[in-house]
Coordinates of C-alpha atoms in Angstrom, one line a residue:
M1 CA 15.4 -35.7 -26.2
A2 CA 15.6 -35.0 -22.5
I3 CA 17.1 -31.3 -23.1
L4 CA 14.3 -30.7 -25.4
C5 CA 11.4 -32.4 -23.0
L6 CA 13.3 -29.7 -19.9
A7 CA 13.1 -26.8 -22.3
L8 CA 9.6 -27.4 -23.0
V9 CA 8.7 -27.9 -19.4
I10 CA 10.0 -24.8 -18.7
L11 CA 8.5 -22.7 -21.4
F12 CA 5.0 -24.2 -20.2
I13 CA 6.0 -23.0 -16.6
G14 CA 6.9 -19.6 -18.0
S15 CA 3.9 -18.9 -19.9
S16 CA 1.5 -20.1 -17.2
R17 CA 3.3 -18.0 -14.9
A18 CA 3.2 -15.2 -17.3
E19 CA -0.4 -15.8 -17.6
L20 CA -1.5 -15.9 -14.2
S21 CA 0.2 -12.5 -13.2
S22 CA -1.1 -10.6 -16.7
P23 CA -2.9 -7.4 -16.2
D24 CA -4.8 -9.2 -19.1
F25 CA -5.6 -11.9 -17.2
Y26 CA -9.5 -11.6 -17.1
S27 CA -9.5 -9.5 -20.6
K28 CA -11.7 -12.3 -22.1
T29 CA -13.9 -13.6 -18.6
C30 CA -14.5 -10.1 -17.4
P31 CA -13.8 -7.8 -20.1
K32 CA -15.5 -5.3 -18.3
L33 CA -13.6 -5.6 -14.8
F34 CA -11.4 -2.1 -14.6
P35 CA -14.1 0.0 -15.4
T36 CA -16.7 -1.2 -13.3
V37 CA -14.1 -1.5 -10.1
K38 CA -12.7 2.2 -11.0
S39 CA -16.1 3.6 -11.2
K40 CA -17.1 2.2 -7.8
V41 CA -13.9 3.2 -6.1
Q42 CA -14.9 6.9 -7.9
S43 CA -17.9 7.1 -6.5
A44 CA -17.0 5.7 -3.0
I45 CA -14.4 8.3 -2.9
A46 CA -16.6 11.4 -4.1
K47 CA -18.9 10.7 -0.8
E48 CA -15.9 10.2 1.5
T49 CA -12.1 10.8 0.7
R50 CA -11.2 9.1 3.3
I51 CA -11.8 5.9 2.1
G52 CA -9.6 5.6 -0.7
A53 CA -6.5 5.6 2.2
S54 CA -9.0 2.9 4.2
L55 CA -9.0 0.9 0.6
L56 CA -5.4 1.1 0.1
R57 CA -4.8 -0.2 3.7
L58 CA -6.8 -3.0 3.7
F59 CA -4.7 -4.3 0.9
F60 CA -1.5 -3.9 2.9
H61 CA -3.1 -5.6 5.4
D62 CA -4.1 -8.5 3.5
C63 CA -0.8 -8.7 1.9
F64 CA 1.2 -9.2 5.0
V65 CA -0.7 -11.9 6.5
N66 CA -0.3 -14.8 4.6
G67 CA 0.1 -12.8 1.3
C68 CA -2.4 -11.2 -0.8
D69 CA -5.3 -13.6 -0.8
G70 CA -8.4 -11.7 0.3
S71 CA -8.5 -13.2 3.6
V72 CA -8.7 -9.8 5.5
L73 CA -12.0 -9.7 4.2
L74 CA -13.3 -12.8 5.9
D75 CA -15.9 -12.5 8.8
D76 CA -15.6 -15.0 11.7
T77 CA -17.1 -18.5 11.5
S78 CA -17.5 -21.2 13.9
N79 CA -14.3 -22.4 12.6
F80 CA -11.8 -19.7 13.0
V81 CA -11.7 -16.0 14.5
G82 CA -10.2 -13.8 11.5
E83 CA -8.2 -11.0 10.9
K84 CA -10.8 -8.2 11.4
T85 CA -10.6 -8.6 15.1
A86 CA -6.8 -8.1 15.2
N87 CA -5.1 -5.4 17.0
A88 CA -4.1 -3.3 13.8
N89 CA -7.6 -4.2 12.5
R90 CA -10.5 -3.8 15.1
N91 CA -12.0 -0.2 15.1
S92 CA -9.6 0.7 12.7
A93 CA -9.7 -1.2 9.3
R94 CA -12.7 0.1 7.0
G95 CA -14.0 -0.1 3.5
F96 CA -15.4 -3.1 3.7
D97 CA -18.8 -2.4 2.5
V98 CA -17.2 -0.6 -0.5
V99 CA -15.3 -4.1 -1.0
D100 CA -18.7 -5.7 -1.2
D101 CA -20.3 -2.9 -3.4
I102 CA -17.4 -3.6 -5.7
K103 CA -17.6 -7.4 -6.0
S104 CA -21.5 -7.0 -6.3
A105 CA -20.9 -5.0 -9.0
V106 CA -18.1 -6.9 -10.7
E107 CA -20.4 -10.3 -10.3
S108 CA -23.1 -8.7 -12.4
V109 CA -20.9 -8.2 -15.2
C110 CA -18.9 -11.3 -14.8
P111 CA -20.1 -14.0 -12.1
G112 CA -17.8 -16.6 -10.7
V113 CA -15.1 -15.3 -12.1
V114 CA -12.6 -12.8 -10.2
S115 CA -11.2 -13.1 -6.8
C116 CA -11.7 -10.9 -4.0
A117 CA -7.7 -10.5 -3.7
D118 CA -7.9 -9.4 -7.1
I119 CA -10.6 -6.8 -6.6
L120 CA -8.8 -5.5 -3.5
A121 CA -5.1 -5.1 -5.7
I122 CA -7.4 -3.1 -8.3
T123 CA -8.8 -1.0 -5.8
A124 CA -5.8 -0.1 -4.1
R125 CA -4.4 1.0 -7.1
D126 CA -7.8 2.8 -8.2
S127 CA -7.7 4.7 -5.0
V128 CA -4.3 5.9 -5.6
T129 CA -4.6 7.4 -9.0
I130 CA -7.7 9.0 -8.2
L131 CA -6.4 10.9 -5.3
G132 CA -3.4 12.1 -7.7
G133 CA -1.0 9.4 -7.3
P134 CA 1.0 7.2 -9.8
N135 CA -0.5 4.5 -11.8
W136 CA 0.7 0.8 -12.5
E137 CA -0.4 -1.9 -14.0
V138 CA -1.8 -4.7 -11.4
K139 CA -0.7 -8.2 -11.8
L140 CA -4.0 -10.6 -11.6
G141 CA -4.9 -14.2 -11.2
R142 CA -4.9 -14.5 -7.2
R143 CA -7.2 -17.1 -5.8
D144 CA -9.1 -16.4 -2.6
A145 CA -7.7 -17.9 0.7
K146 CA -10.5 -20.3 2.7
T147 CA -9.7 -19.5 5.9
T148 CA -7.5 -17.2 7.9
S149 CA -6.3 -16.5 11.9
R150 CA -6.5 -13.3 14.3
A151 CA -3.0 -14.5 15.3
A152 CA -1.9 -14.6 11.8
A153 CA -2.7 -10.8 11.7
N154 CA -1.0 -10.0 14.9
N155 CA 2.1 -11.7 14.1
G156 CA 2.0 -10.4 10.4
I157 CA 1.1 -6.8 10.2
P158 CA 3.7 -4.1 11.2
Q159 CA 2.9 -1.9 14.4
Q160 CA 2.8 1.8 14.6
S161 CA 5.2 1.0 17.6
F162 CA 8.2 -0.5 16.0
N163 CA 11.3 0.8 15.6
L164 CA 13.4 1.0 12.3
N165 CA 15.0 -2.3 12.6
R166 CA 11.5 -4.2 13.6
L167 CA 10.0 -2.5 10.5
L168 CA 13.1 -3.5 8.2
S169 CA 13.3 -7.1 9.6
R170 CA 9.7 -7.5 8.7
F171 CA 9.6 -6.3 5.3
N172 CA 12.9 -7.8 4.6
A173 CA 11.6 -11.0 5.2
L174 CA 8.6 -10.7 2.9
G175 CA 11.4 -9.7 0.0
L176 CA 10.8 -6.1 0.5
S177 CA 13.7 -3.7 0.2
N178 CA 14.5 -1.1 2.7
T179 CA 13.1 1.1 -0.1
D180 CA 10.2 -0.6 -0.5
L181 CA 9.6 0.0 3.2
V182 CA 10.1 3.8 2.8
A183 CA 8.2 4.3 -0.6
L184 CA 5.4 2.1 0.8
S185 CA 4.9 4.1 4.0
G186 CA 4.4 7.0 1.6
A187 CA 1.0 5.7 1.6
H188 CA 0.5 7.7 4.7
T189 CA 0.2 10.8 2.9
I190 CA -3.3 9.9 2.9
G191 CA -6.0 8.8 5.5
L192 CA -6.6 9.8 8.9
A193 CA -5.1 7.7 12.1
R194 CA -7.4 7.5 15.7
C195 CA -5.7 8.9 18.7
T196 CA -5.0 5.7 20.2
S197 CA -2.3 4.7 17.6
F198 CA -0.5 7.9 18.3
R199 CA -0.9 9.1 21.8
A200 CA 2.3 7.5 23.4
H201 CA 4.3 9.1 20.3
I202 CA 2.8 12.7 21.4
Y203 CA 3.3 12.9 24.7
N204 CA 6.1 10.3 25.2
E205 CA 9.0 10.7 22.7
S206 CA 11.3 13.4 22.1
N207 CA 12.1 13.0 18.5
I208 CA 8.7 15.2 17.6
D209 CA 8.4 19.1 16.8
G210 CA 7.1 20.4 20.3
S211 CA 4.0 22.7 18.7
F212 CA 3.1 19.9 16.3
A213 CA 3.1 17.7 19.5
R214 CA 0.6 20.0 21.4
T215 CA -1.5 20.9 18.5
R216 CA -2.2 16.8 18.1
Q217 CA -2.5 16.5 21.8
A218 CA -5.3 19.3 22.1
N219 CA -7.7 16.4 20.2
C220 CA -6.3 13.2 21.7
P221 CA -6.1 13.7 25.6
R222 CA -3.7 11.6 27.4
T223 CA -5.5 9.5 29.2
T224 CA -6.3 5.9 27.6
G225 CA -9.8 5.3 27.0
T226 CA -10.4 9.1 26.7
G227 CA -10.7 10.1 22.7
D228 CA -9.1 6.8 21.5
N229 CA -11.2 7.4 18.5
N230 CA -10.8 11.0 17.9
L231 CA -8.8 10.9 14.3
A232 CA -5.8 13.0 13.1
P233 CA -4.1 13.3 9.3
L234 CA -1.5 11.3 9.0
D235 CA -0.1 13.7 6.6
L236 CA -0.7 17.4 8.2
Q237 CA -0.3 19.1 5.0
T238 CA -2.5 17.5 2.1
P239 CA -4.2 14.3 3.7
K240 CA -6.7 13.9 0.5
A241 CA -4.2 14.1 -1.8
F242 CA -1.6 11.5 -2.6
D243 CA 1.9 13.4 -3.0
N244 CA 5.3 13.7 -1.0
K245 CA 4.0 16.0 1.7
Y246 CA 4.5 12.8 4.0
F247 CA 8.0 12.8 3.7
Q248 CA 8.4 16.6 4.2
N249 CA 6.6 16.5 7.2
L250 CA 8.9 13.7 8.5
I251 CA 11.9 16.2 8.1
Q252 CA 10.4 18.5 10.3
K253 CA 10.1 15.7 12.9
K254 CA 6.1 16.2 12.1
G255 CA 5.4 12.0 11.6
L256 CA 2.0 11.2 13.3
L257 CA 3.0 7.9 14.2
H258 CA 6.0 6.2 15.9
S259 CA 6.7 4.1 13.2
D260 CA 6.7 7.3 10.4
Q261 CA 9.3 9.3 12.4
E262 CA 11.1 6.2 12.3
L263 CA 12.2 6.5 9.3
F264 CA 13.7 9.7 9.7
N265 CA 15.4 9.7 13.0
S266 CA 19.3 9.4 12.1
G267 CA 19.1 5.9 10.7
S268 CA 19.5 4.2 7.4
A269 CA 16.2 5.4 5.9
D270 CA 17.5 9.1 6.3
S271 CA 19.0 9.1 2.5
I272 CA 15.8 7.4 1.1
V273 CA 13.1 9.9 2.8
R274 CA 15.5 13.0 1.5
S275 CA 15.5 11.4 -2.0
Y276 CA 11.6 11.4 -2.1
V277 CA 11.7 15.4 -0.5
N278 CA 13.8 16.2 -3.2
S279 CA 11.5 14.5 -6.4
Q280 CA 7.9 13.4 -5.6
T281 CA 8.5 11.6 -9.5
S282 CA 11.2 9.5 -7.8
F283 CA 8.9 8.8 -4.8
F284 CA 5.8 7.7 -7.3
S285 CA 8.2 5.5 -9.2
D286 CA 9.4 3.2 -6.4
F287 CA 5.9 3.3 -5.0
A288 CA 4.1 2.0 -7.9
S289 CA 7.3 -0.8 -8.1
A290 CA 6.7 -1.5 -4.1
M291 CA 3.2 -2.3 -5.0
V292 CA 3.8 -4.6 -7.3
K293 CA 6.3 -6.4 -5.7
M294 CA 4.0 -6.5 -2.2
G295 CA 1.1 -7.7 -4.6
D296 CA 3.2 -10.7 -5.5
I297 CA 3.6 -11.9 -2.0
S298 CA 2.4 -15.7 -1.5
P299 CA -0.9 -15.6 -3.9
L300 CA -3.3 -18.1 -3.9
T301 CA -3.2 -19.2 -7.6
G302 CA -4.3 -22.6 -10.0
S303 CA -6.2 -24.6 -8.2
N304 CA -5.4 -23.2 -4.8
G305 CA -7.9 -21.2 -2.7
E306 CA -11.3 -20.3 -4.4
I307 CA -13.1 -17.5 -6.3
R308 CA -15.4 -16.2 -3.5
K309 CA -19.0 -15.5 -4.4
N310 CA -18.9 -13.2 -1.4
C311 CA -15.9 -11.8 -0.1
R312 CA -17.0 -11.8 3.7
R313 CA -17.4 -15.2 3.7
A314 CA -15.6 -18.9 1.6
N315 CA -18.2 -20.8 -0.6

């Protein structure tokens, strides 16, 4: 009898987890979820291609701070200072208005059902596929955090100044492998970066192609406070297309950020970078798998958290 009860408990737990992590989590409660989100993402990218990279980045930054719980979307309140003014997000994180628009559209078809955390996960996937990248099944069932902190974001989000060992350490601490690090860094095949994030790399470091450095210096003055918000493509070749050109840049020492070039700097990640240069298919496969793993980081489920009505504030 004890063995039977234990088996039933294990079966129940397994089925509950399967339900909470299933892509079909909202199939009955919000059957129009996927087309509603994708339509809004397509519209936003049609207006500004860069927003796809921005939406993908929001999901990264959300998951690296206490898990994928929609906390990055919270505005400051009298009770906490949130993540939006953390070092990695201040004057940098964007796309919040697009998420608001998507949430509003989802609320119109199924009010009070879908979490902002899940909307971020779906939005990230759709952004990648619309820009030519891989597709994957998004696990669902996350709930939203009611609070957060700027300190948590400052401690959690990897910085562009990190060397390879620090990058690996941060990713490994969250259950992400060395391959996951390199694959997920490939998200920099789309989007733009601010001068302030790559100034030190193009002026002070030797592991960079000289001609490339000079090209970037033309629009990013050495003096701090001058041109800080000037933009440059993270992928020199095809910044509006999700492909493997980012890794080709690294082999040519044309990574824009210090943390980018650290992936190909006579270290343990070099072989992974080379494999993605040789096979975009391999990159796409590993990226999709890594996105699923990242989406599994410490989600709030069950009775934890809430389903926010407005992604910017707790209910």
